[in-house]
Amino acid sequence: MNAPRLAAPVTGAVGRFLAGAGLLLRGLGLYVRSPGLMLLGIVPALISGALFLAALATLVYFVDDLAALVTPFADDWSATPRGLVRVIAGLAFLGLGGLLGVLTFTAVTLAIGDPFYEKISERVEERYGGTPGAVDVPVWKSLRRSIADSLRLVAITALVGVPLFAAGFIPVVGQTVVPVIGAAVGGWFLALELVGAPFYRRGMRLPDRRSLLRADRPTALGFGVAVFVCFLIPLGAVLLMPAAVAGATLLARRSLGQSIEER
């Protein structure tokens, strides 16, 4: 299905970025005001959260060994430079793990909680006038498509993450510029991932949502980066996933030129 191309609103890139971040706040407001949405969304996020906390704890436990494994050239150095290189390597591993963890958490949680988050997204759309152009997609077909697209996004993210991981070894730049680039890349992929449900509801796939979000990239980045940063906060991903799904529904409606004012 060909996605319509819309002109991006002329409010300046910074204004659109902030407006995108504001969609997460609006999603949070919908979430807080709707206890039913909170109950729907918290269970799959808690399951994924437990799995990923265990994975993160494992990475932290073995990070020194991993840092030593990738820096064998420093074995014969004196203690101070060897320790500095391995601290940088350890930070790079943790940074890459954080990036991939945030993104794969989203994919896994959306797969586990697909029926829950689909219902949240539907309820949000009902508040704003319903779903124009909705198609009837069987649950299992929708879940299969969602998993397939999520795997594609995770694979692409991993390919992008490897160069970022390597750049993390560069002194100063690796600890300043690279995290900013990582947040931007992570935010873009999170936005693509989270708008899946409302696009599937209209019979649209990953290429369609990529095309539409690209038409107003600052807004999509503002939303995605805000979600990315919140997901880095301990338990942030578990608590805010339903709000992110609600905000992503608003982002999808905005990208499609549909109302995001409550009726």
GROMACS .gro file of C-alpha atoms in nm, residues 73-74 77-88:
model
   14
   73PHE     CA    1   4.724  -0.535   2.315
   74ALA     CA    2   4.721  -0.363   2.657
   77TRP     CA    3   5.118  -0.194   2.945
   78SER     CA    4   5.168  -0.036   3.284
   79ALA     CA    5   4.871  -0.037   3.520
   80THR     CA    6   4.742   0.320   3.459
   81PRO     CA    7   4.717   0.323   3.076
   82ARG     CA    8   4.596  -0.038   3.074
   83GLY     CA    9   4.325   0.046   3.326
   84LEU     CA   10   4.220   0.358   3.130
   85VAL     CA   11   4.188   0.168   2.801
   86ARG     CA   12   3.983  -0.104   2.967
   87VAL     CA   13   3.756   0.144   3.142
   88ILE     CA   14   3.686   0.300   2.800
   0.00000   0.00000   0.00000
